[in-house]
PDB file of C-alpha atoms and ligand atoms in Angstrom:
ATOM      1  CA  UNK U 150     -85.935-128.580 -42.951  1.00 93.00           C
ATOM      2  CA  UNK U 151     -85.910-130.119 -38.602  1.00 95.00           C
ATOM      3  CA  UNK U 152     -82.825-129.774 -37.810  1.00 95.00           C
ATOM      4  CA  UNK U 153     -81.233-131.792 -34.161  1.00 97.00           C
ATOM      5  CA  UNK U 154     -81.477-129.736 -30.695  1.00 98.00           C
ATOM      6  CA  UNK U 155     -78.196-130.097 -28.419  1.00 98.00           C
ATOM      7  CA  UNK U 156     -78.893-131.430 -25.295  1.00 98.00           C
ATOM      8  CA  UNK U 157     -77.130-130.315 -21.918  1.00 98.00           C
ATOM      9  CA  UNK U 158     -73.507-130.522 -22.358  1.00 98.00           C
ATOM     10  CA  UNK U 159     -72.718-129.327 -25.299  1.00 98.00           C
ATOM     11  CA  UNK U 160     -70.859-126.055 -24.864  1.00 98.00           C
ATOM     12  CA  UNK U 161     -72.371-123.755 -27.355  1.00 98.00           C
ATOM     13  CA  UNK U 162     -75.669-123.835 -24.491  1.00 98.00           C
ATOM     14  CA  UNK U 163     -73.404-122.042 -22.305  1.00 98.00           C
ATOM     15  CA  UNK U 164     -71.737-119.724 -24.120  1.00 98.00           C
ATOM     16  CA  UNK U 165     -72.344-116.199 -24.687  1.00 98.00           C
ATOM     17  CA  UNK U 166     -74.275-115.438 -28.557  1.00 98.00           C
ATOM     18  CA  UNK U 167     -72.667-113.068 -30.584  1.00 98.00           C
ATOM     19  CA  UNK U 168     -75.099-110.104 -32.315  1.00 98.00           C
ATOM     20  CA  UNK U 169     -76.294-110.113 -35.726  1.00 98.00           C
ATOM     21  CA  UNK U 170     -76.067-106.959 -37.899  1.00 98.00           C
ATOM     22  CA  UNK U 171     -79.263-105.683 -40.352  1.00 98.00           C
ATOM     23  CA  UNK U 172     -77.191-107.521 -42.933  1.00 98.00           C
ATOM     24  CA  UNK U 173     -76.599-110.342 -41.636  1.00 98.00           C
ATOM     25  CA  UNK U 174     -80.288-110.737 -40.408  1.00 98.00           C
ATOM     26  CA  UNK U 175     -81.903-109.838 -44.062  1.00 98.00           C
ATOM     27  CA  UNK U 176     -79.539-112.346 -45.636  1.00 98.00           C
ATOM     28  CA  UNK U 177     -80.611-115.544 -47.187  1.00 98.00           C
ATOM     29  CA  UNK U 178     -78.837-117.764 -45.045  1.00 98.00           C
ATOM     30  CA  UNK U 179     -79.915-116.259 -41.684  1.00 98.00           C
ATOM     31  CA  UNK U 180     -83.523-116.084 -42.851  1.00 98.00           C
ATOM     32  CA  UNK U 181     -83.564-119.686 -44.633  1.00 98.00           C
ATOM     33  CA  UNK U 182     -82.068-120.075 -40.655  1.00 98.00           C
ATOM     34  CA  UNK U 183     -85.365-118.918 -38.738  1.00 98.00           C
ATOM     35  CA  UNK U 184     -87.067-121.408 -41.167  1.00 98.00           C
ATOM     36  CA  UNK U 185     -85.925-124.182 -40.147  1.00 98.00           C
ATOM     37  CA  UNK U 186     -85.779-122.653 -36.406  1.00 98.00           C
ATOM     38  CA  UNK U 187     -89.624-122.951 -36.697  1.00 98.00           C
ATOM     39  CA  UNK U 188     -89.975-125.911 -38.461  1.00 98.00           C
ATOM     40  CA  UNK U 189     -87.628-127.683 -35.426  1.00 98.00           C
ATOM     41  CA  UNK U 190     -89.469-125.563 -32.664  1.00 98.00           C
ATOM     42  CA  UNK U 191     -93.129-126.584 -34.298  1.00 96.00           C
ATOM     43  CA  UNK U 192     -91.703-130.653 -35.050  1.00 96.00           C
ATOM     44  CA  UNK U 193     -90.628-130.564 -31.148  1.00 95.00           C
ATOM     45  CA  UNK U 194     -92.606-129.456 -30.544  1.00 93.00           C
ATOM     46  CA  UNK U 195     -91.943-126.328 -28.314  1.00 95.00           C
ATOM     47  CA  UNK U 196     -92.990-123.036 -27.956  1.00 97.00           C
ATOM     48  CA  UNK U 197     -89.401-121.104 -28.340  1.00 98.00           C
ATOM     49  CA  UNK U 198     -85.747-122.009 -29.698  1.00 98.00           C
ATOM     50  CA  UNK U 199     -82.640-120.278 -29.447  1.00 98.00           C
ATOM     51  CA  UNK U 200     -79.680-120.858 -32.316  1.00 98.00           C
ATOM     52  CA  UNK U 201     -78.219-121.956 -29.794  1.00 98.00           C
ATOM     53  CA  UNK U 202     -80.020-124.739 -29.467  1.00 98.00           C
ATOM     54  CA  UNK U 203     -79.476-125.960 -32.789  1.00 98.00           C
ATOM     55  CA  UNK U 204     -75.730-125.257 -32.418  1.00 98.00           C
ATOM     56  CA  UNK U 205     -75.657-121.559 -34.206  1.00 98.00           C
ATOM     57  CA  UNK U 206     -73.755-119.285 -31.153  1.00 98.00           C
ATOM     58  CA  UNK U 207     -76.211-115.753 -32.703  1.00 98.00           C
ATOM     59  CA  UNK U 208     -78.403-114.194 -30.889  1.00 98.00           C
ATOM     60  CA  UNK U 209     -81.497-114.871 -32.171  1.00 98.00           C
ATOM     61  CA  UNK U 210     -84.856-117.142 -31.578  1.00 98.00           C
ATOM     62  CA  UNK U 211     -87.847-117.885 -32.406  1.00 98.00           C
ATOM     63  CA  UNK U 212     -91.288-117.974 -30.438  1.00 98.00           C
ATOM     64  CA  UNK U 213     -94.783-119.336 -31.217  1.00 98.00           C
ATOM     65  CA  UNK U 214     -97.862-120.602 -28.579  1.00 97.00           C
ATOM     66  CA  UNK U 215    -100.602-121.872 -31.102  1.00 95.00           C
ATOM     67  CA  UNK U 216    -103.622-121.828 -30.256  1.00 93.00           C
ATOM     68  CA  UNK U 217    -103.788-125.908 -30.847  1.00 91.00           C
ATOM     69  CA  UNK U 218    -101.113-126.127 -28.186  1.00 88.00           C
ATOM     70  CA  UNK U 219    -103.691-124.019 -25.461  1.00 92.00           C
ATOM     71  CA  UNK U 220    -106.845-126.962 -26.292  1.00 92.00           C
ATOM     72  CA  UNK U 221    -106.128-129.519 -23.995  1.00 87.00           C
ATOM     73  CA  UNK U 222    -105.911-126.805 -21.226  1.00 88.00           C
ATOM     74  CA  UNK U 223    -108.790-125.726 -19.306  1.00 89.00           C
ATOM     75  CA  UNK U 224    -109.813-121.890 -19.096  1.00 91.00           C
ATOM     76  CA  UNK U 225    -109.022-121.909 -15.005  1.00 89.00           C
ATOM     77  CA  UNK U 226    -105.186-123.416 -16.052  1.00 88.00           C
ATOM     78  CA  UNK U 227    -104.745-121.108 -19.029  1.00 92.00           C
ATOM     79  CA  UNK U 228    -106.131-117.982 -16.478  1.00 93.00           C
ATOM     80  CA  UNK U 229    -103.826-119.328 -14.240  1.00 90.00           C
ATOM     81  CA  UNK U 230    -100.909-119.251 -16.668  1.00 92.00           C
ATOM     82  CA  UNK U 231    -101.717-116.176 -17.802  1.00 94.00           C
ATOM     83  CA  UNK U 232    -101.179-117.818 -21.468  1.00 95.00           C
ATOM     84  CA  UNK U 233    -102.630-117.097 -24.928  1.00 95.00           C
ATOM     85  CA  UNK U 234    -101.889-117.649 -28.048  1.00 96.00           C
ATOM     86  CA  UNK U 235     -98.594-115.854 -29.857  1.00 97.00           C
ATOM     87  CA  UNK U 236     -98.093-115.472 -32.970  1.00 98.00           C
ATOM     88  CA  UNK U 237     -94.830-116.717 -34.821  1.00 98.00           C
ATOM     89  CA  UNK U 238     -92.088-114.119 -34.832  1.00 98.00           C
ATOM     90  CA  UNK U 239     -88.013-113.698 -34.077  1.00 98.00           C
ATOM     91  CA  UNK U 240     -86.315-112.165 -31.664  1.00 98.00           C
ATOM     92  CA  UNK U 241     -82.442-110.689 -32.737  1.00 98.00           C
ATOM     93  CA  UNK U 242     -80.194-108.804 -30.668  1.00 98.00           C
ATOM     94  CA  UNK U 243     -82.694-108.445 -27.342  1.00 98.00           C
ATOM     95  CA  UNK U 244     -82.186-106.760 -24.301  1.00 98.00           C
ATOM     96  CA  UNK U 245     -84.596-107.383 -21.868  1.00 98.00           C
ATOM     97  CA  UNK U 246     -85.862-105.312 -18.746  1.00 98.00           C
ATOM     98  CA  UNK U 247     -87.634-107.511 -15.905  1.00 98.00           C
ATOM     99  CA  UNK U 248     -90.347-106.548 -13.652  1.00 98.00           C
ATOM    100  CA  UNK U 249     -90.422-106.715 -10.165  1.00 97.00           C
ATOM    101  CA  UNK U 250     -93.563-108.711  -9.634  1.00 97.00           C
ATOM    102  CA  UNK U 251     -92.523-112.791 -10.699  1.00 96.00           C
ATOM    103  CA  UNK U 252     -94.444-116.073 -10.958  1.00 95.00           C
ATOM    104  CA  UNK U 253     -93.240-119.392 -10.436  1.00 94.00           C
ATOM    105  CA  UNK U 254     -94.206-122.209 -12.576  1.00 95.00           C
ATOM    106  CA  UNK U 255     -92.704-125.861 -14.338  1.00 95.00           C
ATOM    107  CA  UNK U 256     -91.251-124.783 -17.161  1.00 96.00           C
ATOM    108  CA  UNK U 257     -89.252-127.670 -19.459  1.00 97.00           C
ATOM    109  CA  UNK U 258     -86.357-127.147 -22.339  1.00 98.00           C
ATOM    110  CA  UNK U 259     -86.252-128.985 -25.426  1.00 98.00           C
ATOM    111  CA  UNK U 260     -82.506-128.818 -24.823  1.00 98.00           C
ATOM    112  CA  UNK U 261     -83.150-131.350 -21.915  1.00 98.00           C
ATOM    113  CA  UNK U 262     -85.490-133.406 -23.284  1.00 96.00           C
ATOM    114  CA  UNK U 263     -87.621-135.981 -20.667  1.00 95.00           C
ATOM    115  CA  UNK U 264     -86.752-132.996 -17.932  1.00 98.00           C
ATOM    116  CA  UNK U 265     -88.563-130.086 -16.073  1.00 98.00           C
ATOM    117  CA  UNK U 266     -88.711-127.814 -12.858  1.00 98.00           C
ATOM    118  CA  UNK U 267     -90.079-125.193 -11.440  1.00 97.00           C
ATOM    119  CA  UNK U 268     -88.798-121.998 -12.043  1.00 97.00           C
ATOM    120  CA  UNK U 269     -89.398-118.012 -10.822  1.00 96.00           C
ATOM    121  CA  UNK U 270     -89.167-115.503 -13.236  1.00 98.00           C
ATOM    122  CA  UNK U 271     -90.420-112.094 -13.538  1.00 98.00           C
ATOM    123  CA  UNK U 272     -94.067-112.254 -14.178  1.00 97.00           C
ATOM    124  CA  UNK U 273     -93.891-109.070 -16.892  1.00 98.00           C
ATOM    125  CA  UNK U 274     -90.647-107.877 -19.177  1.00 98.00           C
ATOM    126  CA  UNK U 275     -90.082-105.133 -21.512  1.00 98.00           C
ATOM    127  CA  UNK U 276     -87.705-106.831 -24.896  1.00 98.00           C
ATOM    128  CA  UNK U 277     -85.938-104.650 -27.052  1.00 98.00           C
ATOM    129  CA  UNK U 278     -84.584-106.690 -30.652  1.00 98.00           C
ATOM    130  CA  UNK U 279     -85.326-106.734 -33.720  1.00 98.00           C
ATOM    131  CA  UNK U 280     -87.458-108.612 -35.904  1.00 98.00           C
ATOM    132  CA  UNK U 281     -86.994-111.272 -38.756  1.00 97.00           C
ATOM    133  CA  UNK U 282     -86.761-107.899 -41.188  1.00 97.00           C
ATOM    134  CA  UNK U 283     -84.352-106.165 -38.656  1.00 98.00           C
ATOM    135  CA  UNK U 284     -86.812-103.904 -38.059  1.00 98.00           C
ATOM    136  CA  UNK U 285     -86.697-102.018 -34.337  1.00 98.00           C
ATOM    137  CA  UNK U 286     -89.655-103.783 -31.791  1.00 98.00           C
ATOM    138  CA  UNK U 287     -90.267-103.287 -28.409  1.00 98.00           C
ATOM    139  CA  UNK U 288     -92.261-106.266 -26.493  1.00 98.00           C
ATOM    140  CA  UNK U 289     -93.731-105.376 -23.695  1.00 98.00           C
ATOM    141  CA  UNK U 290     -95.266-108.865 -22.100  1.00 98.00           C
ATOM    142  CA  UNK U 291     -96.677-110.442 -19.320  1.00 97.00           C
ATOM    143  CA  UNK U 292     -97.762-114.167 -18.232  1.00 96.00           C
ATOM    144  CA  UNK U 293     -96.343-117.112 -20.287  1.00 97.00           C
ATOM    145  CA  UNK U 294     -95.900-115.125 -23.200  1.00 98.00           C
ATOM    146  CA  UNK U 295     -93.241-113.455 -20.707  1.00 98.00           C
ATOM    147  CA  UNK U 296     -91.530-116.008 -19.182  1.00 98.00           C
ATOM    148  CA  UNK U 297     -90.969-117.994 -22.780  1.00 98.00           C
ATOM    149  CA  UNK U 298     -89.467-114.931 -23.690  1.00 98.00           C
ATOM    150  CA  UNK U 299     -86.966-114.635 -20.271  1.00 98.00           C
ATOM    151  CA  UNK U 300     -86.125-118.255 -21.114  1.00 98.00           C
ATOM    152  CA  UNK U 301     -85.314-117.610 -25.076  1.00 98.00           C
ATOM    153  CA  UNK U 302     -83.058-114.580 -24.348  1.00 98.00           C
ATOM    154  CA  UNK U 303     -81.777-116.580 -20.869  1.00 98.00           C
ATOM    155  CA  UNK U 304     -79.918-118.981 -24.155  1.00 98.00           C
ATOM    156  CA  UNK U 305     -78.597-116.311 -26.004  1.00 98.00           C
ATOM    157  CA  UNK U 306     -76.623-115.647 -22.600  1.00 98.00           C
ATOM    158  CA  UNK U 307     -75.431-119.364 -21.941  1.00 98.00           C
ATOM    159  CA  UNK U 308     -78.166-119.780 -19.663  1.00 98.00           C
ATOM    160  CA  UNK U 309     -80.502-122.575 -18.989  1.00 98.00           C
ATOM    161  CA  UNK U 310     -83.278-122.745 -16.787  1.00 98.00           C
ATOM    162  CA  UNK U 311     -81.517-125.179 -13.862  1.00 98.00           C
ATOM    163  CA  UNK U 312     -79.299-122.191 -13.252  1.00 98.00           C
ATOM    164  CA  UNK U 313     -82.642-120.971 -11.800  1.00 97.00           C
ATOM    165  CA  UNK U 314     -85.030-123.585 -10.999  1.00 97.00           C
ATOM    166  CA  UNK U 315     -85.270-124.561  -7.369  1.00 96.00           C
ATOM    167  CA  UNK U 316     -83.844-127.994  -7.347  1.00 96.00           C
ATOM    168  CA  UNK U 317     -85.855-129.575  -5.282  1.00 96.00           C
ATOM    169  CA  UNK U 318     -88.278-128.969  -8.454  1.00 96.00           C
ATOM    170  CA  UNK U 319     -86.478-130.736 -10.754  1.00 97.00           C
ATOM    171  CA  UNK U 320     -88.510-134.359 -12.214  1.00 98.00           C
ATOM    172  CA  UNK U 321     -89.129-135.818 -15.586  1.00 98.00           C
ATOM    173  CA  UNK U 322     -91.793-134.249 -17.912  1.00 97.00           C
ATOM    174  CA  UNK U 323     -93.396-138.081 -16.745  1.00 97.00           C
ATOM    175  CA  UNK U 324     -93.786-138.006 -13.134  1.00 98.00           C
ATOM    176  CA  UNK U 325     -94.606-133.979 -13.430  1.00 96.00           C
ATOM    177  CA  UNK U 326     -97.605-135.469 -15.610  1.00 94.00           C
ATOM    178  CA  UNK U 327     -98.425-138.216 -13.509  1.00 97.00           C
ATOM    179  CA  UNK U 328     -98.565-136.626  -9.882  1.00 96.00           C
ATOM    180  CA  UNK U 329     -98.326-132.603 -10.438  1.00 95.00           C
ATOM    181  CA  UNK U 330    -100.137-131.537 -12.712  1.00 89.00           C
ATOM    182  CA  UNK U 331    -102.604-130.196 -11.774  1.00 84.00           C
ATOM    183  CA  UNK U 332    -101.608-129.496  -8.511  1.00 90.00           C
ATOM    184  CA  UNK U 333    -101.227-125.849  -6.760  1.00 88.00           C
ATOM    185  CA  UNK U 334     -97.935-124.659  -6.128  1.00 90.00           C
ATOM    186  CA  UNK U 335     -97.633-124.212  -2.552  1.00 90.00           C
ATOM    187  CA  UNK U 336     -98.981-127.772  -2.632  1.00 93.00           C
ATOM    188  CA  UNK U 337     -96.117-128.701  -4.409  1.00 94.00           C
ATOM    189  CA  UNK U 338     -93.605-126.196  -2.664  1.00 93.00           C
ATOM    190  CA  UNK U 339     -94.671-128.421   0.516  1.00 94.00           C
ATOM    191  CA  UNK U 340     -94.500-131.437  -0.220  1.00 95.00           C
ATOM    192  CA  UNK U 341     -90.663-130.669  -2.006  1.00 94.00           C
ATOM    193  CA  UNK U 342     -90.132-128.900   0.672  1.00 90.00           C
ATOM    194  CA  UNK U 343     -88.243-125.409  -0.827  1.00 84.00           C
ATOM    195  CA  UNK U 344     -89.266-122.411   0.889  1.00 76.00           C
ATOM    196  CA  UNK U 345     -91.805-118.987  -1.187  1.00 69.00           C
ATOM    197  CA  UNK U 346     -90.731-116.603  -2.780  1.00 63.00           C
TER     198      UNK U 346
HETATM  199 ZN1   ZN E 122     -84.827-123.923 -23.525  1.00 50.67          ZN
END
């Protein structure tokens, strides 16, 4: 089932979500929720979806960066973004440790449909959480996958990328596509006017 993705302004997007017990994660209700979140993310399409985005204030997010998402992108661009396919998985009750090095890239969110902005995020992270079977996992990620993890875990803490973005880089996805898609970040920064990190 494809669920409705809530848009910014809904209070559930600004709440700290509640952790789950192991039994809850393994319950038919939560297993079905995860399946519905997977279908909703694919339909959107998106590379991540957190439970608060569908109105459920629980610490669950799903992530998947499919190979077909990357087909239209040049090898050079994929290298720059450090972006590779990520198989479907869920993260439950995550904690995250950020690496010191940061990277700036343009990102969007299904809860701010049709907009995006440049956000500086850690290039590498370590996430400790449970998977969809409530088994403990440790994820060491870098590049685009690390960015997805940070974005989704922010959702579970009531944070959105607009809290972290360079405000002057906020724009419609249409204008991003039209003017800035292939422009190096240093030029975007200079043209729109914010300082280097
Ligand atoms: Zn989002």
